[in-house]
PDB file of C-alpha atoms in Angstrom:
ATOM      1  CA  UNK A   1     -67.430  73.674   2.608  1.00 74.00           C
ATOM      2  CA  UNK A   2     -68.081  74.122  -0.919  1.00 85.00           C
ATOM      3  CA  UNK A   3     -67.283  76.879  -2.957  1.00 93.00           C
ATOM      4  CA  UNK A   4     -70.177  78.241  -6.038  1.00 96.00           C
ATOM      5  CA  UNK A   5     -68.575  80.693  -8.733  1.00 97.00           C
ATOM      6  CA  UNK A   6     -70.830  82.273 -11.615  1.00 97.00           C
ATOM      7  CA  UNK A   7     -69.011  83.089 -14.745  1.00 97.00           C
ATOM      8  CA  UNK A   8     -68.151  86.053 -15.166  1.00 94.00           C
ATOM      9  CA  UNK A   9     -67.767  86.320 -19.261  1.00 93.00           C
ATOM     10  CA  UNK A  10     -71.441  84.514 -19.191  1.00 95.00           C
ATOM     11  CA  UNK A  11     -74.653  86.017 -19.405  1.00 93.00           C
ATOM     12  CA  UNK A  12     -76.268  88.181 -22.192  1.00 93.00           C
ATOM     13  CA  UNK A  13     -73.890  89.183 -25.911  1.00 90.00           C
ATOM     14  CA  UNK A  14     -74.302  92.913 -26.802  1.00 90.00           C
ATOM     15  CA  UNK A  15     -77.081  92.485 -29.610  1.00 92.00           C
ATOM     16  CA  UNK A  16     -79.067  90.523 -26.904  1.00 93.00           C
ATOM     17  CA  UNK A  17     -77.876  93.543 -23.891  1.00 94.00           C
ATOM     18  CA  UNK A  18     -79.439  96.672 -27.187  1.00 95.00           C
ATOM     19  CA  UNK A  19     -82.653  94.458 -27.872  1.00 96.00           C
ATOM     20  CA  UNK A  20     -83.685  93.921 -24.092  1.00 96.00           C
ATOM     21  CA  UNK A  21     -82.838  97.320 -23.366  1.00 96.00           C
ATOM     22  CA  UNK A  22     -84.463  98.779 -25.963  1.00 96.00           C
ATOM     23  CA  UNK A  23     -87.274  96.618 -24.620  1.00 96.00           C
ATOM     24  CA  UNK A  24     -87.752  98.459 -21.210  1.00 96.00           C
ATOM     25  CA  UNK A  25     -86.770 101.974 -22.832  1.00 95.00           C
ATOM     26  CA  UNK A  26     -89.889 100.864 -24.725  1.00 95.00           C
ATOM     27  CA  UNK A  27     -92.138  99.927 -21.994  1.00 95.00           C
ATOM     28  CA  UNK A  28     -91.695 102.439 -19.242  1.00 94.00           C
ATOM     29  CA  UNK A  29     -92.917 104.669 -22.658  1.00 92.00           C
ATOM     30  CA  UNK A  30     -96.472 102.858 -22.790  1.00 86.00           C
ATOM     31  CA  UNK A  31     -97.602  99.925 -21.974  1.00 83.00           C
ATOM     32  CA  UNK A  32     -97.610  97.620 -24.579  1.00 87.00           C
ATOM     33  CA  UNK A  33     -95.656  96.643 -27.211  1.00 95.00           C
ATOM     34  CA  UNK A  34     -95.238  93.637 -29.509  1.00 98.00           C
ATOM     35  CA  UNK A  35     -92.244  91.599 -29.792  1.00 98.00           C
ATOM     36  CA  UNK A  36     -91.788  89.862 -32.821  1.00 98.00           C
ATOM     37  CA  UNK A  37     -90.318  86.197 -31.805  1.00 96.00           C
ATOM     38  CA  UNK A  38     -88.714  85.580 -28.322  1.00 95.00           C
ATOM     39  CA  UNK A  39     -87.474  88.747 -27.735  1.00 95.00           C
ATOM     40  CA  UNK A  40     -84.647  85.561 -26.346  1.00 92.00           C
ATOM     41  CA  UNK A  41     -83.961  81.886 -26.327  1.00 90.00           C
ATOM     42  CA  UNK A  42     -84.929  82.132 -23.072  1.00 93.00           C
ATOM     43  CA  UNK A  43     -88.577  81.598 -20.814  1.00 92.00           C
ATOM     44  CA  UNK A  44     -87.664  83.062 -17.540  1.00 93.00           C
ATOM     45  CA  UNK A  45     -86.491  86.793 -19.106  1.00 95.00           C
ATOM     46  CA  UNK A  46     -89.160  86.782 -21.611  1.00 95.00           C
ATOM     47  CA  UNK A  47     -92.088  86.296 -19.026  1.00 95.00           C
ATOM     48  CA  UNK A  48     -89.597  89.222 -17.035  1.00 96.00           C
ATOM     49  CA  UNK A  49     -90.617  91.238 -20.412  1.00 96.00           C
ATOM     50  CA  UNK A  50     -93.951  90.222 -20.810  1.00 96.00           C
ATOM     51  CA  UNK A  51     -95.101  91.070 -17.127  1.00 95.00           C
ATOM     52  CA  UNK A  52     -94.075  94.579 -17.818  1.00 95.00           C
ATOM     53  CA  UNK A  53     -96.091  94.854 -21.109  1.00 96.00           C
ATOM     54  CA  UNK A  54     -93.988  92.537 -24.346  1.00 97.00           C
ATOM     55  CA  UNK A  55     -96.287  90.687 -26.274  1.00 97.00           C
ATOM     56  CA  UNK A  56     -94.652  88.173 -28.255  1.00 97.00           C
ATOM     57  CA  UNK A  57     -96.636  86.369 -31.643  1.00 97.00           C
ATOM     58  CA  UNK A  58     -95.628  85.058 -34.250  1.00 97.00           C
ATOM     59  CA  UNK A  59     -95.797  85.686 -38.213  1.00 97.00           C
ATOM     60  CA  UNK A  60     -98.832  84.650 -38.263  1.00 97.00           C
ATOM     61  CA  UNK A  61    -100.035  86.526 -36.391  1.00 97.00           C
ATOM     62  CA  UNK A  62     -98.612  89.965 -38.029  1.00 97.00           C
ATOM     63  CA  UNK A  63     -99.875  89.770 -40.839  1.00 96.00           C
ATOM     64  CA  UNK A  64    -103.296  91.336 -39.119  1.00 96.00           C
ATOM     65  CA  UNK A  65    -101.859  93.334 -37.045  1.00 97.00           C
ATOM     66  CA  UNK A  66    -102.111  97.365 -37.993  1.00 97.00           C
ATOM     67  CA  UNK A  67    -100.587 100.374 -36.830  1.00 96.00           C
ATOM     68  CA  UNK A  68     -99.382  98.815 -34.190  1.00 96.00           C
ATOM     69  CA  UNK A  69     -95.115  98.922 -32.442  1.00 96.00           C
ATOM     70  CA  UNK A  70     -93.293  96.407 -33.355  1.00 97.00           C
ATOM     71  CA  UNK A  71     -89.734  95.537 -32.491  1.00 98.00           C
ATOM     72  CA  UNK A  72     -87.958  93.189 -34.208  1.00 98.00           C
ATOM     73  CA  UNK A  73     -84.767  91.091 -32.346  1.00 96.00           C
ATOM     74  CA  UNK A  74     -81.865  91.299 -32.619  1.00 95.00           C
ATOM     75  CA  UNK A  75     -81.581  87.250 -34.530  1.00 94.00           C
ATOM     76  CA  UNK A  76     -82.818  89.608 -37.644  1.00 96.00           C
ATOM     77  CA  UNK A  77     -85.747  88.783 -40.569  1.00 97.00           C
ATOM     78  CA  UNK A  78     -86.217  88.051 -43.831  1.00 97.00           C
ATOM     79  CA  UNK A  79     -86.399  91.934 -46.929  1.00 97.00           C
ATOM     80  CA  UNK A  80     -90.719  89.766 -46.997  1.00 97.00           C
ATOM     81  CA  UNK A  81     -90.640  90.727 -43.137  1.00 98.00           C
ATOM     82  CA  UNK A  82     -90.511  94.267 -43.458  1.00 98.00           C
ATOM     83  CA  UNK A  83     -92.452  94.061 -46.055  1.00 98.00           C
ATOM     84  CA  UNK A  84     -95.487  92.816 -44.146  1.00 98.00           C
ATOM     85  CA  UNK A  85     -94.528  95.386 -41.496  1.00 98.00           C
ATOM     86  CA  UNK A  86     -94.518  98.874 -44.091  1.00 97.00           C
ATOM     87  CA  UNK A  87     -98.442  96.828 -46.010  1.00 97.00           C
ATOM     88  CA  UNK A  88    -100.038  97.104 -41.983  1.00 98.00           C
ATOM     89  CA  UNK A  89     -98.667 100.340 -41.145  1.00 98.00           C
ATOM     90  CA  UNK A  90     -96.121  98.893 -38.491  1.00 97.00           C
ATOM     91  CA  UNK A  91     -93.806 101.139 -37.191  1.00 97.00           C
ATOM     92  CA  UNK A  92     -91.134  99.290 -36.605  1.00 97.00           C
ATOM     93  CA  UNK A  93     -88.427  98.791 -33.454  1.00 97.00           C
ATOM     94  CA  UNK A  94     -85.508  97.517 -35.104  1.00 97.00           C
ATOM     95  CA  UNK A  95     -83.119  95.534 -32.633  1.00 97.00           C
ATOM     96  CA  UNK A  96     -81.578  93.251 -35.251  1.00 97.00           C
ATOM     97  CA  UNK A  97     -77.688  92.702 -34.276  1.00 95.00           C
ATOM     98  CA  UNK A  98     -74.738  94.670 -36.069  1.00 94.00           C
ATOM     99  CA  UNK A  99     -73.133  91.910 -36.593  1.00 94.00           C
ATOM    100  CA  UNK A 100     -76.052  89.473 -38.130  1.00 96.00           C
ATOM    101  CA  UNK A 101     -76.903  92.562 -40.336  1.00 96.00           C
ATOM    102  CA  UNK A 102     -73.527  93.543 -41.973  1.00 96.00           C
ATOM    103  CA  UNK A 103     -73.849  90.176 -42.836  1.00 97.00           C
ATOM    104  CA  UNK A 104     -77.653  90.026 -44.646  1.00 98.00           C
ATOM    105  CA  UNK A 105     -75.511  92.899 -46.752  1.00 97.00           C
ATOM    106  CA  UNK A 106     -72.711  90.666 -47.398  1.00 97.00           C
ATOM    107  CA  UNK A 107     -75.111  87.511 -47.708  1.00 98.00           C
ATOM    108  CA  UNK A 108     -77.636  89.836 -50.199  1.00 98.00           C
ATOM    109  CA  UNK A 109     -74.404  91.261 -52.148  1.00 97.00           C
ATOM    110  CA  UNK A 110     -72.841  87.992 -53.043  1.00 97.00           C
ATOM    111  CA  UNK A 111     -76.592  86.862 -54.336  1.00 97.00           C
ATOM    112  CA  UNK A 112     -76.917  90.169 -56.447  1.00 97.00           C
ATOM    113  CA  UNK A 113     -73.924  89.371 -57.829  1.00 96.00           C
ATOM    114  CA  UNK A 114     -73.853  85.478 -58.708  1.00 93.00           C
ATOM    115  CA  UNK A 115     -77.411  84.117 -58.296  1.00 93.00           C
ATOM    116  CA  UNK A 116     -76.506  81.486 -60.213  1.00 91.00           C
ATOM    117  CA  UNK A 117     -73.970  80.006 -57.501  1.00 94.00           C
ATOM    118  CA  UNK A 118     -74.666  77.985 -54.224  1.00 97.00           C
ATOM    119  CA  UNK A 119     -74.964  80.242 -51.246  1.00 98.00           C
ATOM    120  CA  UNK A 120     -75.119  77.946 -47.887  1.00 98.00           C
ATOM    121  CA  UNK A 121     -74.692  78.997 -44.493  1.00 98.00           C
ATOM    122  CA  UNK A 122     -73.671  76.294 -41.881  1.00 97.00           C
ATOM    123  CA  UNK A 123     -76.095  77.328 -38.763  1.00 95.00           C
ATOM    124  CA  UNK A 124     -79.095  75.199 -37.765  1.00 92.00           C
ATOM    125  CA  UNK A 125     -82.326  74.931 -40.013  1.00 94.00           C
ATOM    126  CA  UNK A 126     -85.163  77.089 -38.857  1.00 93.00           C
ATOM    127  CA  UNK A 127     -83.245  79.258 -36.811  1.00 92.00           C
ATOM    128  CA  UNK A 128     -83.990  82.545 -36.503  1.00 93.00           C
ATOM    129  CA  UNK A 129     -81.337  84.517 -37.455  1.00 95.00           C
ATOM    130  CA  UNK A 130     -81.058  81.582 -40.445  1.00 97.00           C
ATOM    131  CA  UNK A 131     -84.522  82.452 -41.896  1.00 97.00           C
ATOM    132  CA  UNK A 132     -83.146  86.099 -41.763  1.00 98.00           C
ATOM    133  CA  UNK A 133     -80.096  85.510 -43.557  1.00 98.00           C
ATOM    134  CA  UNK A 134     -82.228  82.904 -46.464  1.00 98.00           C
ATOM    135  CA  UNK A 135     -84.499  85.039 -46.577  1.00 98.00           C
ATOM    136  CA  UNK A 136     -81.919  87.513 -48.883  1.00 98.00           C
ATOM    137  CA  UNK A 137     -81.092  84.953 -51.442  1.00 98.00           C
ATOM    138  CA  UNK A 138     -84.931  85.155 -52.240  1.00 96.00           C
ATOM    139  CA  UNK A 139     -85.303  81.245 -50.086  1.00 97.00           C
ATOM    140  CA  UNK A 140     -82.087  79.840 -52.783  1.00 97.00           C
ATOM    141  CA  UNK A 141     -79.440  79.434 -50.214  1.00 98.00           C
ATOM    142  CA  UNK A 142     -78.549  76.280 -49.011  1.00 98.00           C
ATOM    143  CA  UNK A 143     -78.423  75.241 -45.522  1.00 98.00           C
ATOM    144  CA  UNK A 144     -76.482  73.153 -43.586  1.00 98.00           C
ATOM    145  CA  UNK A 145     -75.745  72.204 -40.477  1.00 96.00           C
ATOM    146  CA  UNK A 146     -73.007  68.493 -40.187  1.00 94.00           C
ATOM    147  CA  UNK A 147     -70.606  67.325 -42.772  1.00 95.00           C
ATOM    148  CA  UNK A 148     -73.291  64.739 -43.450  1.00 96.00           C
ATOM    149  CA  UNK A 149     -75.379  67.895 -45.443  1.00 97.00           C
ATOM    150  CA  UNK A 150     -72.470  69.386 -46.811  1.00 97.00           C
ATOM    151  CA  UNK A 151     -71.744  65.761 -48.809  1.00 96.00           C
ATOM    152  CA  UNK A 152     -75.263  67.245 -50.820  1.00 96.00           C
ATOM    153  CA  UNK A 153     -73.970  70.016 -52.466  1.00 97.00           C
ATOM    154  CA  UNK A 154     -73.323  70.319 -56.277  1.00 97.00           C
ATOM    155  CA  UNK A 155     -69.432  70.612 -56.102  1.00 98.00           C
ATOM    156  CA  UNK A 156     -69.164  71.225 -59.997  1.00 97.00           C
ATOM    157  CA  UNK A 157     -70.446  74.902 -59.169  1.00 96.00           C
ATOM    158  CA  UNK A 158     -69.418  77.488 -57.088  1.00 97.00           C
ATOM    159  CA  UNK A 159     -69.619  77.860 -53.881  1.00 97.00           C
ATOM    160  CA  UNK A 160     -70.347  80.347 -51.095  1.00 98.00           C
ATOM    161  CA  UNK A 161     -69.869  79.786 -47.569  1.00 98.00           C
ATOM    162  CA  UNK A 162     -71.141  81.903 -44.785  1.00 98.00           C
ATOM    163  CA  UNK A 163     -71.797  80.669 -41.392  1.00 97.00           C
ATOM    164  CA  UNK A 164     -74.771  81.178 -38.553  1.00 95.00           C
ATOM    165  CA  UNK A 165     -72.919  83.951 -36.048  1.00 92.00           C
ATOM    166  CA  UNK A 166     -73.432  81.729 -32.940  1.00 87.00           C
ATOM    167  CA  UNK A 167     -72.123  79.084 -34.637  1.00 88.00           C
ATOM    168  CA  UNK A 168     -68.512  76.724 -34.028  1.00 84.00           C
ATOM    169  CA  UNK A 169     -65.532  78.221 -35.732  1.00 87.00           C
ATOM    170  CA  UNK A 170     -64.119  74.790 -35.205  1.00 88.00           C
ATOM    171  CA  UNK A 171     -67.098  73.369 -36.585  1.00 91.00           C
ATOM    172  CA  UNK A 172     -66.887  76.014 -39.392  1.00 95.00           C
ATOM    173  CA  UNK A 173     -62.889  74.720 -40.825  1.00 96.00           C
ATOM    174  CA  UNK A 174     -64.425  71.222 -41.104  1.00 96.00           C
ATOM    175  CA  UNK A 175     -66.596  72.613 -43.231  1.00 98.00           C
ATOM    176  CA  UNK A 176     -64.098  74.419 -45.386  1.00 98.00           C
ATOM    177  CA  UNK A 177     -61.928  71.668 -45.707  1.00 97.00           C
ATOM    178  CA  UNK A 178     -64.901  69.022 -47.342  1.00 97.00           C
ATOM    179  CA  UNK A 179     -65.686  71.132 -48.642  1.00 98.00           C
ATOM    180  CA  UNK A 180     -62.583  71.927 -50.406  1.00 97.00           C
ATOM    181  CA  UNK A 181     -60.883  68.929 -50.506  1.00 97.00           C
ATOM    182  CA  UNK A 182     -63.744  68.039 -52.892  1.00 97.00           C
ATOM    183  CA  UNK A 183     -65.114  70.978 -54.623  1.00 97.00           C
ATOM    184  CA  UNK A 184     -64.049  70.388 -58.745  1.00 97.00           C
ATOM    185  CA  UNK A 185     -61.023  72.677 -60.131  1.00 96.00           C
ATOM    186  CA  UNK A 186     -63.819  74.386 -62.892  1.00 96.00           C
ATOM    187  CA  UNK A 187     -65.803  75.756 -59.917  1.00 96.00           C
ATOM    188  CA  UNK A 188     -65.203  78.816 -57.805  1.00 96.00           C
ATOM    189  CA  UNK A 189     -64.694  78.130 -53.513  1.00 97.00           C
ATOM    190  CA  UNK A 190     -64.814  81.105 -51.304  1.00 97.00           C
ATOM    191  CA  UNK A 191     -65.212  81.084 -47.137  1.00 97.00           C
ATOM    192  CA  UNK A 192     -66.884  83.596 -45.162  1.00 97.00           C
ATOM    193  CA  UNK A 193     -65.621  83.671 -41.578  1.00 94.00           C
ATOM    194  CA  UNK A 194     -69.537  85.163 -40.178  1.00 94.00           C
ATOM    195  CA  UNK A 195     -68.660  84.572 -36.667  1.00 92.00           C
ATOM    196  CA  UNK A 196     -69.270  86.416 -34.085  1.00 90.00           C
ATOM    197  CA  UNK A 197     -66.032  86.607 -32.175  1.00 88.00           C
ATOM    198  CA  UNK A 198     -67.422  88.040 -28.413  1.00 82.00           C
ATOM    199  CA  UNK A 199     -69.244  84.675 -28.860  1.00 82.00           C
ATOM    200  CA  UNK A 200     -66.915  82.663 -30.589  1.00 84.00           C
ATOM    201  CA  UNK A 201     -64.411  83.286 -28.073  1.00 87.00           C
ATOM    202  CA  UNK A 202     -66.389  82.327 -24.976  1.00 90.00           C
ATOM    203  CA  UNK A 203     -66.135  78.823 -25.795  1.00 90.00           C
ATOM    204  CA  UNK A 204     -62.049  78.322 -24.925  1.00 90.00           C
ATOM    205  CA  UNK A 205     -62.648  80.553 -21.818  1.00 93.00           C
ATOM    206  CA  UNK A 206     -65.714  78.308 -20.183  1.00 95.00           C
ATOM    207  CA  UNK A 207     -63.751  75.287 -21.100  1.00 95.00           C
ATOM    208  CA  UNK A 208     -61.161  76.427 -19.122  1.00 96.00           C
ATOM    209  CA  UNK A 209     -64.215  77.435 -16.411  1.00 97.00           C
ATOM    210  CA  UNK A 210     -65.932  74.291 -16.745  1.00 97.00           C
ATOM    211  CA  UNK A 211     -61.902  72.244 -16.159  1.00 96.00           C
ATOM    212  CA  UNK A 212     -61.336  74.765 -12.349  1.00 95.00           C
ATOM    213  CA  UNK A 213     -64.598  73.420 -10.555  1.00 97.00           C
ATOM    214  CA  UNK A 214     -65.683  69.851  -9.832  1.00 97.00           C
ATOM    215  CA  UNK A 215     -69.317  70.827 -10.944  1.00 97.00           C
ATOM    216  CA  UNK A 216     -71.212  73.126 -13.619  1.00 98.00           C
ATOM    217  CA  UNK A 217     -74.716  73.943 -13.431  1.00 98.00           C
ATOM    218  CA  UNK A 218     -74.949  75.542 -16.872  1.00 98.00           C
ATOM    219  CA  UNK A 219     -77.933  77.691 -16.804  1.00 97.00           C
ATOM    220  CA  UNK A 220     -80.192  77.652 -20.346  1.00 95.00           C
ATOM    221  CA  UNK A 221     -83.175  77.824 -22.123  1.00 90.00           C
ATOM    222  CA  UNK A 222     -84.044  75.298 -24.615  1.00 86.00           C
ATOM    223  CA  UNK A 223     -84.013  76.862 -27.937  1.00 84.00           C
ATOM    224  CA  UNK A 224     -80.879  78.622 -27.296  1.00 86.00           C
ATOM    225  CA  UNK A 225     -78.581  76.858 -30.607  1.00 81.00           C
ATOM    226  CA  UNK A 226     -75.399  79.101 -29.211  1.00 84.00           C
ATOM    227  CA  UNK A 227     -76.944  77.057 -25.310  1.00 90.00           C
ATOM    228  CA  UNK A 228     -76.539  74.130 -26.933  1.00 88.00           C
ATOM    229  CA  UNK A 229     -72.574  74.811 -28.444  1.00 86.00           C
ATOM    230  CA  UNK A 230     -71.234  76.181 -25.235  1.00 92.00           C
ATOM    231  CA  UNK A 231     -72.913  73.786 -23.069  1.00 95.00           C
ATOM    232  CA  UNK A 232     -71.276  70.696 -24.763  1.00 93.00           C
ATOM    233  CA  UNK A 233     -68.055  71.974 -24.341  1.00 93.00           C
ATOM    234  CA  UNK A 234     -68.960  72.481 -20.959  1.00 96.00           C
ATOM    235  CA  UNK A 235     -69.835  68.380 -20.435  1.00 96.00           C
ATOM    236  CA  UNK A 236     -67.035  67.511 -23.183  1.00 96.00           C
ATOM    237  CA  UNK A 237     -64.254  69.174 -20.791  1.00 96.00           C
ATOM    238  CA  UNK A 238     -66.167  68.464 -17.235  1.00 97.00           C
ATOM    239  CA  UNK A 239     -68.489  64.961 -17.359  1.00 97.00           C
ATOM    240  CA  UNK A 240     -70.393  66.421 -14.499  1.00 97.00           C
ATOM    241  CA  UNK A 241     -72.135  69.391 -16.610  1.00 98.00           C
ATOM    242  CA  UNK A 242     -76.280  69.845 -15.990  1.00 98.00           C
ATOM    243  CA  UNK A 243     -78.151  71.889 -18.063  1.00 97.00           C
ATOM    244  CA  UNK A 244     -81.089  74.136 -16.420  1.00 97.00           C
ATOM    245  CA  UNK A 245     -83.508  76.606 -17.140  1.00 95.00           C
ATOM    246  CA  UNK A 246     -84.140  78.347 -13.679  1.00 94.00           C
ATOM    247  CA  UNK A 247     -83.028  77.938  -9.983  1.00 95.00           C
ATOM    248  CA  UNK A 248     -86.549  75.117  -9.384  1.00 95.00           C
ATOM    249  CA  UNK A 249     -85.141  72.360 -12.181  1.00 96.00           C
ATOM    250  CA  UNK A 250     -81.380  71.810 -10.031  1.00 96.00           C
ATOM    251  CA  UNK A 251     -81.258  68.687  -8.375  1.00 96.00           C
ATOM    252  CA  UNK A 252     -79.633  68.949  -5.014  1.00 94.00           C
ATOM    253  CA  UNK A 253     -78.642  65.550  -5.691  1.00 94.00           C
ATOM    254  CA  UNK A 254     -75.690  66.553  -8.015  1.00 96.00           C
ATOM    255  CA  UNK A 255     -73.749  68.685  -5.053  1.00 94.00           C
ATOM    256  CA  UNK A 256     -72.720  65.335  -3.189  1.00 91.00           C
ATOM    257  CA  UNK A 257     -68.895  64.597  -2.892  1.00 92.00           C
ATOM    258  CA  UNK A 258     -68.634  68.113  -4.439  1.00 94.00           C
ATOM    259  CA  UNK A 259     -66.582  71.355  -3.506  1.00 92.00           C
ATOM    260  CA  UNK A 260     -66.810  73.433  -5.668  1.00 96.00           C
ATOM    261  CA  UNK A 261     -69.724  74.633  -8.510  1.00 97.00           C
ATOM    262  CA  UNK A 262     -69.646  76.226 -11.691  1.00 98.00           C
ATOM    263  CA  UNK A 263     -72.319  78.495 -13.171  1.00 98.00           C
ATOM    264  CA  UNK A 264     -72.338  79.599 -16.286  1.00 98.00           C
ATOM    265  CA  UNK A 265     -74.566  79.913 -19.021  1.00 96.00           C
ATOM    266  CA  UNK A 266     -74.913  81.289 -22.768  1.00 94.00           C
ATOM    267  CA  UNK A 267     -75.198  84.124 -24.112  1.00 91.00           C
ATOM    268  CA  UNK A 268     -79.106  84.268 -23.780  1.00 92.00           C
ATOM    269  CA  UNK A 269     -78.563  83.727 -20.631  1.00 95.00           C
ATOM    270  CA  UNK A 270     -79.392  86.801 -17.664  1.00 95.00           C
ATOM    271  CA  UNK A 271     -77.246  87.802 -14.956  1.00 96.00           C
ATOM    272  CA  UNK A 272     -79.590  87.388 -12.619  1.00 96.00           C
ATOM    273  CA  UNK A 273     -81.180  83.787 -13.691  1.00 97.00           C
ATOM    274  CA  UNK A 274     -77.922  82.646 -12.994  1.00 97.00           C
ATOM    275  CA  UNK A 275     -77.701  84.816  -9.955  1.00 97.00           C
ATOM    276  CA  UNK A 276     -80.258  83.219  -8.864  1.00 96.00           C
ATOM    277  CA  UNK A 277     -79.742  80.087  -9.078  1.00 97.00           C
ATOM    278  CA  UNK A 278     -76.536  80.729  -7.040  1.00 96.00           C
ATOM    279  CA  UNK A 279     -78.881  82.135  -3.673  1.00 95.00           C
ATOM    280  CA  UNK A 280     -81.464  78.485  -4.558  1.00 95.00           C
ATOM    281  CA  UNK A 281     -78.015  76.845  -3.875  1.00 94.00           C
ATOM    282  CA  UNK A 282     -77.894  78.519  -0.141  1.00 91.00           C
ATOM    283  CA  UNK A 283     -81.148  78.782   0.563  1.00 90.00           C
ATOM    284  CA  UNK A 284     -80.601  74.988   0.853  1.00 86.00           C
ATOM    285  CA  UNK A 285     -77.568  74.762   1.957  1.00 82.00           C
ATOM    286  CA  UNK A 286     -74.718  76.324   4.345  1.00 62.00           C
ATOM    287  CA  UNK A 287     -71.990  76.968   1.437  1.00 47.00           C
ATOM    288  CA  UNK A 288     -69.113  79.708   2.167  1.00 46.00           C
ATOM    289  CA  UNK A 289     -69.299  81.185  -2.040  1.00 46.00           C
ATOM    290  CA  UNK A 290     -67.110  83.397  -3.834  1.00 45.00           C
ATOM    291  CA  UNK A 291     -68.712  86.021  -5.861  1.00 44.00           C
TER     292      UNK A 291
END
C-alpha cells in the first residue's frame, strides 16, 4: 500500500500569511480591494481571492487609480510607488513583510551614507522584492543572479553585498567567497546576511523530507522564486520529484512502483492546495495515508 505525507513545514511563511489574512479581513468589510501585483506567487490562491473581490493591478494601472484602497503585498515596493499613491489619494493597505521592510531600510541607509559605492543585491532580476530593494538606491544598485554576474563588478571600488530574503544561503556564501578573493586591497567589501531564516531553514528540512519518500510531489506556482529553490533541492536529493501547480496536473503514471509519496511546497503554497493534491490522488487510487 502507498502512504502519503504532507510536509508540516511547507506552506505560507509569516509574511505571506499576514498579507492573505489582511486581504480577507478587508474583503469582509467591502466588496472590492485592489492589490498591486499578485498577492502571492500562486495562481490558485490568487484565483480564490479574486472570487472574493481582490482585483490585481499592475503599476501602469495604479497610475490611473484615484481615491481607492490598494494593497501592497509582502514583497514590498520602491519609494516611487508610495509617491504615486500619495499623489492619487490612494489609501495604502501595506502588508510588506517586516523582514523585507527592515532590509529596505538598511539598503537605503547604506546608499545615503555612501552613494558612490557599489550596492550589490543577490537576487532574481525583475522580482518584485528586488525591484523594491533597488528602488531604495535611486535604481543604482546592481543585481547579480550568479557568479557569472559577479564577475562584472568593479573590484577596485567598494562593494556592499545584500541578498533577496528568499535566496539560497549556500549560493550567497559562494558569492561572498568570490568577491573576497577578487576585491582590491584598496577597496572595502562588506556582506550582510539578509536571508530570511524561516525560508532558509526550509531547505535543509525539505531535503530530509524528500529523502523519506519514493516520490515527491512539489506543489508551487511557476512564478515563485522560493519555489524554484526548494524544488531544485528536492530534485537534487530525490530525482523522482515532480512539480505541479494544481491537482489536475498530477500524472497518475508517476505512482507506478511507488510505496510512499511526500507532498510539499513553497512559502507561497497554501496548505489547502497540498491537501487538494492528496485528495486527488486518494480519489484515483486505493491508498492508505498518514497526515
